[in-house]
Amino acid sequence: MPVSMPALADDLAAESAQLRSLLAGLDEAGWRRDTPAPGWTVADQVSHLAHFDDVAVRSATDPDAFRAEVARTGAEGGVDPDAVAARYRHLLGADILSWFDGARARLVEVFRGLEPGLRVPWFGPAMSAASSLTARIMETWAHGQDVADALGVSREPTARLRHVAHIGVGARAFSYAANGRRMPDAAVRVELTAPDGSTWAWGPPDAADRITGPALDFALLITQRRHRDDLALTVTGPAAWEWAEIGQAFAGRPGTGRRPGQFPPVENELAVIE
């Protein structure tokens, strides 16, 4: 199917609105509430999104300056998300929300008008504008999950989970590289049940290695927001099992993930490993 930048921008705006609904009305204590990400508060999650929204806009509008910024960051040891979070901890929650609103609006406006195949630089290989915007949807959903967990609320799954799954499947090779492992030659078939009951699929239909189950569970797995033992996914074959262990949809160093039993199993079902 052809990629539509306006449709991706609309999905990002909708995902942003869902996150904002969790943030509206929070007092300062709410903004400083710890999330499941070690050392990160609700405020840290949102400032992270706002910061990298600004960065993404620079990558698209001033790529030469962005490349120079990446070179400087690389000389200093690379991007450190914890250091980025610490940089903004002096800001009040209301100021962070205002920043997020403005940064997200600029991002949506800029990327809505780009050609989907335009290559934009990033902290690693350049990517298409469509992939960059899809990654922002994934990041918003994943960090929004941390906020929801901190506030003790559940979010209704939407068709936007397909973006999260798509980025996760596409990042399989990166997951191995980030962990210093060689990716096996075996293909993995991913078949997910969408919120509306339809099926989303990636990979060869006849692949022996497979991951199947609810789209929500795969999104939680591939963003490392739940441990695989607490998800209703069926994982078949050694290549699929290894990927389920280390997979990450996000850029950067491997995440710490979540502990088994840290959260109630999704839909009270456990993973099946074959």
One Martini backbone bead per residue (centre of mass of N, CA, C, O) as a GRO file, in nm:
protein
  274
    1MET     BB    1   0.098   0.034   0.020
    2PRO     BB    2   0.077   0.352   0.018
    3VAL     BB    3   0.227   0.628   0.155
    4SER     BB    4   0.086   0.860   0.401
    5MET     BB    5   0.165   1.143   0.557
    6PRO     BB    6  -0.109   1.251   0.659
    7ALA     BB    7  -0.187   0.983   0.802
    8LEU     BB    8   0.055   0.974   0.993
    9ALA     BB    9   0.004   1.250   1.123
   10ASP     BB   10  -0.275   1.177   1.235
   11ASP     BB   11  -0.176   0.944   1.417
   12LEU     BB   12   0.013   1.112   1.587
   13ALA     BB   13  -0.200   1.309   1.693
   14ALA     BB   14  -0.373   1.089   1.831
   15GLU     BB   15  -0.151   0.978   2.020
   16SER     BB   16  -0.100   1.249   2.158
   17ALA     BB   17  -0.387   1.288   2.274
   18GLN     BB   18  -0.383   1.040   2.454
   19LEU     BB   19  -0.149   1.133   2.629
   20ARG     BB   20  -0.262   1.411   2.714
   21SER     BB   21  -0.505   1.292   2.877
   22LEU     BB   22  -0.307   1.196   3.110
   23LEU     BB   23  -0.179   1.493   3.179
   24ALA     BB   24  -0.422   1.631   3.238
   25GLY     BB   25  -0.424   1.766   3.569
   26LEU     BB   26  -0.155   1.740   3.674
   27ASP     BB   27   0.035   1.759   3.928
   28GLU     BB   28   0.350   1.779   4.040
   29ALA     BB   29   0.345   1.498   4.169
   30GLY     BB   30   0.259   1.353   3.910
   31TRP     BB   31   0.513   1.432   3.740
   32ARG     BB   32   0.705   1.282   3.977
   33ARG     BB   33   0.629   1.011   3.907
   34ASP     BB   34   0.710   0.699   3.885
   35THR     BB   35   0.828   0.478   3.653
   36PRO     BB   36   0.932   0.174   3.522
   37ALA     BB   37   1.166   0.343   3.449
   38PRO     BB   38   1.457   0.374   3.576
   39GLY     BB   39   1.461   0.708   3.706
   40TRP     BB   40   1.177   0.775   3.576
   41THR     BB   41   0.945   1.009   3.512
   42VAL     BB   42   0.691   1.158   3.369
   43ALA     BB   43   0.857   1.407   3.286
   44ASP     BB   44   1.079   1.246   3.138
   45GLN     BB   45   0.905   1.122   2.917
   46VAL     BB   46   0.812   1.398   2.789
   47SER     BB   47   1.088   1.535   2.743
   48HIS     BB   48   1.190   1.323   2.549
   49LEU     BB   49   0.985   1.375   2.327
   50ALA     BB   50   1.035   1.677   2.284
   51HIS     BB   51   1.333   1.665   2.216
   52PHE     BB   52   1.302   1.462   1.964
   53ASP     BB   53   1.121   1.641   1.804
   54ASP     BB   54   1.322   1.868   1.759
   55VAL     BB   55   1.534   1.688   1.625
   56ALA     BB   56   1.361   1.590   1.385
   57VAL     BB   57   1.321   1.869   1.260
   58ARG     BB   58   1.620   1.927   1.209
   59SER     BB   59   1.672   1.683   1.019
   60ALA     BB   60   1.465   1.801   0.796
   61THR     BB   61   1.553   2.127   0.782
   62ASP     BB   62   1.885   2.076   0.888
   63PRO     BB   63   2.093   1.837   0.806
   64ASP     BB   64   2.378   1.956   0.842
   65ALA     BB   65   2.351   2.042   1.138
   66PHE     BB   66   2.276   1.763   1.239
   67ARG     BB   67   2.534   1.614   1.160
   68ALA     BB   68   2.712   1.784   1.347
   69GLU     BB   69   2.568   1.699   1.605
   70VAL     BB   70   2.629   1.396   1.580
   71ALA     BB   71   2.935   1.421   1.586
   72ARG     BB   72   2.954   1.545   1.868
   73THR     BB   73   2.806   1.320   2.016
   74GLY     BB   74   3.001   1.091   1.934
   75ALA     BB   75   3.259   1.223   2.070
   76GLU     BB   76   3.088   1.200   2.363
   77GLY     BB   77   2.946   0.885   2.332
   78GLY     BB   78   2.666   0.964   2.270
   79VAL     BB   79   2.352   0.897   2.341
   80ASP     BB   80   2.196   0.996   2.663
   81PRO     BB   81   1.894   0.965   2.802
   82ASP     BB   82   1.959   1.038   3.098
   83ALA     BB   83   2.091   1.312   3.037
   84VAL     BB   84   1.850   1.437   2.899
   85ALA     BB   85   1.656   1.419   3.138
   86ALA     BB   86   1.832   1.587   3.343
   87ARG     BB   87   1.824   1.864   3.184
   88TYR     BB   88   1.483   1.897   3.260
   89ARG     BB   89   1.425   1.884   3.587
   90HIS     BB   90   1.362   2.202   3.636
   91LEU     BB   91   1.094   2.165   3.514
   92LEU     BB   92   0.779   2.208   3.497
   93GLY     BB   93   0.509   2.042   3.400
   94ALA     BB   94   0.374   2.275   3.240
   95ASP     BB   95   0.627   2.331   3.064
   96ILE     BB   96   0.649   2.053   2.934
   97LEU     BB   97   0.370   2.052   2.800
   98SER     BB   98   0.414   2.302   2.626
   99TRP     BB   99   0.655   2.189   2.474
  100PHE     BB  100   0.520   1.940   2.358
  101ASP     BB  101   0.301   2.081   2.199
  102GLY     BB  102   0.491   2.246   2.014
  103ALA     BB  103   0.677   2.020   1.906
  104ARG     BB  104   0.452   1.841   1.788
  105ALA     BB  105   0.326   2.046   1.595
  106ARG     BB  106   0.581   2.087   1.423
  107LEU     BB  107   0.624   1.798   1.336
  108VAL     BB  108   0.356   1.755   1.191
  109GLU     BB  109   0.382   1.989   0.990
  110VAL     BB  110   0.649   1.913   0.852
  111PHE     BB  111   0.590   1.604   0.776
  112ARG     BB  112   0.328   1.631   0.613
  113GLY     BB  113   0.501   1.779   0.357
  114LEU     BB  114   0.659   1.531   0.297
  115GLU     BB  115   0.824   1.299   0.141
  116PRO     BB  116   0.835   0.968   0.221
  117GLY     BB  117   1.135   0.912   0.074
  118LEU     BB  118   1.286   1.102   0.230
  119ARG     BB  119   1.603   1.153   0.349
  120VAL     BB  120   1.693   1.133   0.696
  121PRO     BB  121   1.880   1.198   0.948
  122TRP     BB  122   2.047   1.010   1.214
  123PHE     BB  123   2.147   0.797   1.484
  124GLY     BB  124   2.253   0.669   1.205
  125PRO     BB  125   2.084   0.569   0.975
  126ALA     BB  126   1.912   0.674   0.741
  127MET     BB  127   1.570   0.779   0.678
  128SER     BB  128   1.266   0.799   0.613
  129ALA     BB  129   1.009   1.005   0.672
  130ALA     BB  130   0.808   0.779   0.734
  131SER     BB  131   0.984   0.631   0.945
  132SER     BB  132   1.020   0.869   1.137
  133LEU     BB  133   0.715   0.903   1.202
  134THR     BB  134   0.667   0.615   1.299
  135ALA     BB  135   0.868   0.634   1.535
  136ARG     BB  136   0.705   0.852   1.690
  137ILE     BB  137   0.466   0.674   1.743
  138MET     BB  138   0.612   0.456   1.900
  139GLU     BB  139   0.729   0.640   2.122
  140THR     BB  140   0.460   0.747   2.225
  141TRP     BB  141   0.341   0.476   2.307
  142ALA     BB  142   0.568   0.376   2.497
  143HIS     BB  143   0.577   0.625   2.691
  144GLY     BB  144   0.273   0.613   2.747
  145GLN     BB  145   0.288   0.344   2.900
  146ASP     BB  146   0.454   0.450   3.136
  147VAL     BB  147   0.246   0.657   3.226
  148ALA     BB  148   0.009   0.466   3.268
  149ASP     BB  149   0.152   0.292   3.481
  150ALA     BB  150   0.203   0.522   3.686
  151LEU     BB  151  -0.126   0.589   3.697
  152GLY     BB  152  -0.304   0.322   3.670
  153VAL     BB  153  -0.379   0.286   3.357
  154SER     BB  154  -0.573   0.214   3.068
  155ARG     BB  155  -0.553   0.144   2.720
  156GLU     BB  156  -0.691   0.156   2.417
  157PRO     BB  157  -0.667  -0.021   2.155
  158THR     BB  158  -0.533   0.044   1.826
  159ALA     BB  159  -0.442   0.069   1.491
  160ARG     BB  160  -0.160   0.204   1.572
  161LEU     BB  161  -0.006  -0.063   1.640
  162ARG     BB  162   0.106  -0.118   1.358
  163HIS     BB  163   0.347   0.074   1.378
  164VAL     BB  164   0.491  -0.067   1.607
  165ALA     BB  165   0.521  -0.342   1.470
  166HIS     BB  166   0.667  -0.250   1.213
  167ILE     BB  167   0.917  -0.141   1.350
  168GLY     BB  168   0.990  -0.401   1.502
  169VAL     BB  169   1.036  -0.580   1.257
  170GLY     BB  170   1.248  -0.388   1.114
  171ALA     BB  171   1.447  -0.414   1.391
  172ARG     BB  172   1.578  -0.693   1.409
  173ALA     BB  173   1.873  -0.645   1.321
  174PHE     BB  174   1.932  -0.425   1.532
  175SER     BB  175   1.896  -0.599   1.785
  176TYR     BB  176   2.150  -0.764   1.733
  177ALA     BB  177   2.358  -0.537   1.709
  178ALA     BB  178   2.305  -0.412   1.997
  179ASN     BB  179   2.394  -0.717   2.122
  180GLY     BB  180   2.631  -0.855   1.956
  181ARG     BB  181   2.476  -1.025   1.731
  182ARG     BB  182   2.394  -1.279   1.514
  183MET     BB  183   2.177  -1.313   1.270
  184PRO     BB  184   1.981  -1.533   1.162
  185ASP     BB  185   1.858  -1.667   0.861
  186ALA     BB  186   1.595  -1.704   0.977
  187ALA     BB  187   1.278  -1.656   0.936
  188VAL     BB  188   0.996  -1.452   1.061
  189ARG     BB  189   0.670  -1.494   1.154
  190VAL     BB  190   0.410  -1.241   1.186
  191GLU     BB  191   0.097  -1.282   1.372
  192LEU     BB  192  -0.174  -1.052   1.424
  193THR     BB  193  -0.427  -0.935   1.634
  194ALA     BB  194  -0.633  -0.697   1.596
  195PRO     BB  195  -0.862  -0.499   1.752
  196ASP     BB  196  -1.080  -0.584   1.504
  197GLY     BB  197  -0.976  -0.901   1.425
  198SER     BB  198  -0.767  -0.880   1.238
  199THR     BB  199  -0.476  -0.940   1.026
  200TRP     BB  200  -0.130  -0.913   1.084
  201ALA     BB  201   0.160  -0.940   0.855
  202TRP     BB  202   0.496  -1.089   0.856
  203GLY     BB  203   0.651  -1.267   0.646
  204PRO     BB  204   0.672  -1.581   0.569
  205PRO     BB  205   0.418  -1.813   0.567
  206ASP     BB  206   0.641  -2.075   0.583
  207ALA     BB  207   0.767  -2.019   0.841
  208ALA     BB  208   0.883  -2.182   1.123
  209ASP     BB  209   0.920  -1.918   1.253
  210ARG     BB  210   0.709  -1.773   1.521
  211ILE     BB  211   0.476  -1.495   1.593
  212THR     BB  212   0.178  -1.500   1.796
  213GLY     BB  213  -0.098  -1.266   1.848
  214PRO     BB  214  -0.155  -0.992   1.997
  215ALA     BB  215  -0.071  -0.675   1.917
  216LEU     BB  216  -0.028  -0.562   2.200
  217ASP     BB  217   0.181  -0.773   2.295
  218PHE     BB  218   0.394  -0.714   2.080
  219ALA     BB  219   0.434  -0.418   2.152
  220LEU     BB  220   0.527  -0.473   2.443
  221LEU     BB  221   0.770  -0.645   2.365
  222ILE     BB  222   0.925  -0.455   2.141
  223THR     BB  223   0.935  -0.216   2.380
  224GLN     BB  224   0.982  -0.339   2.670
  225ARG     BB  225   0.696  -0.325   2.866
  226ARG     BB  226   0.710  -0.645   2.873
  227HIS     BB  227   0.730  -0.955   2.960
  228ARG     BB  228   0.701  -1.246   2.787
  229ASP     BB  229   0.560  -1.414   3.026
  230ASP     BB  230   0.304  -1.181   3.024
  231LEU     BB  231   0.220  -1.292   2.734
  232ALA     BB  232  -0.006  -1.378   2.451
  233LEU     BB  233   0.238  -1.554   2.310
  234THR     BB  234   0.351  -1.741   2.031
  235VAL     BB  235   0.665  -1.918   2.027
  236THR     BB  236   0.842  -2.046   1.733
  237GLY     BB  237   1.149  -2.117   1.756
  238PRO     BB  238   1.476  -2.007   1.790
  239ALA     BB  239   1.464  -1.734   1.638
  240ALA     BB  240   1.211  -1.627   1.780
  241TRP     BB  241   1.310  -1.652   2.069
  242GLU     BB  242   1.555  -1.462   2.051
  243TRP     BB  243   1.396  -1.213   1.963
  244ALA     BB  244   1.205  -1.205   2.212
  245GLU     BB  245   1.451  -1.143   2.406
  246ILE     BB  246   1.590  -0.869   2.227
  247GLY     BB  247   1.381  -0.697   2.120
  248GLN     BB  248   1.377  -0.362   1.949
  249ALA     BB  249   1.225  -0.058   1.831
  250PHE     BB  250   1.449   0.106   1.944
  251ALA     BB  251   1.701   0.304   1.974
  252GLY     BB  252   2.000   0.208   2.084
  253ARG     BB  253   2.051   0.068   2.356
  254PRO     BB  254   1.975  -0.171   2.545
  255GLY     BB  255   1.729  -0.256   2.737
  256THR     BB  256   1.592  -0.360   3.055
  257GLY     BB  257   1.306  -0.387   3.077
  258ARG     BB  258   1.106  -0.638   3.236
  259ARG     BB  259   0.976  -0.816   3.482
  260PRO     BB  260   0.853  -1.087   3.587
  261GLY     BB  261   0.545  -0.991   3.727
  262GLN     BB  262   0.526  -0.672   3.734
  263PHE     BB  263   0.267  -0.746   3.575
  264PRO     BB  264  -0.014  -0.830   3.474
  265PRO     BB  265  -0.129  -1.032   3.266
  266VAL     BB  266  -0.241  -1.020   2.963
  267GLU     BB  267  -0.548  -1.146   2.983
  268ASN     BB  268  -0.442  -1.384   3.172
  269GLU     BB  269  -0.191  -1.469   2.989
  270LEU     BB  270   0.060  -1.678   2.877
  271ALA     BB  271   0.326  -1.767   2.736
  272VAL     BB  272   0.423  -1.965   2.446
  273ILE     BB  273   0.679  -2.211   2.423
  274GLU     BB  274   0.820  -2.412   2.135
   0.00000   0.00000   0.00000
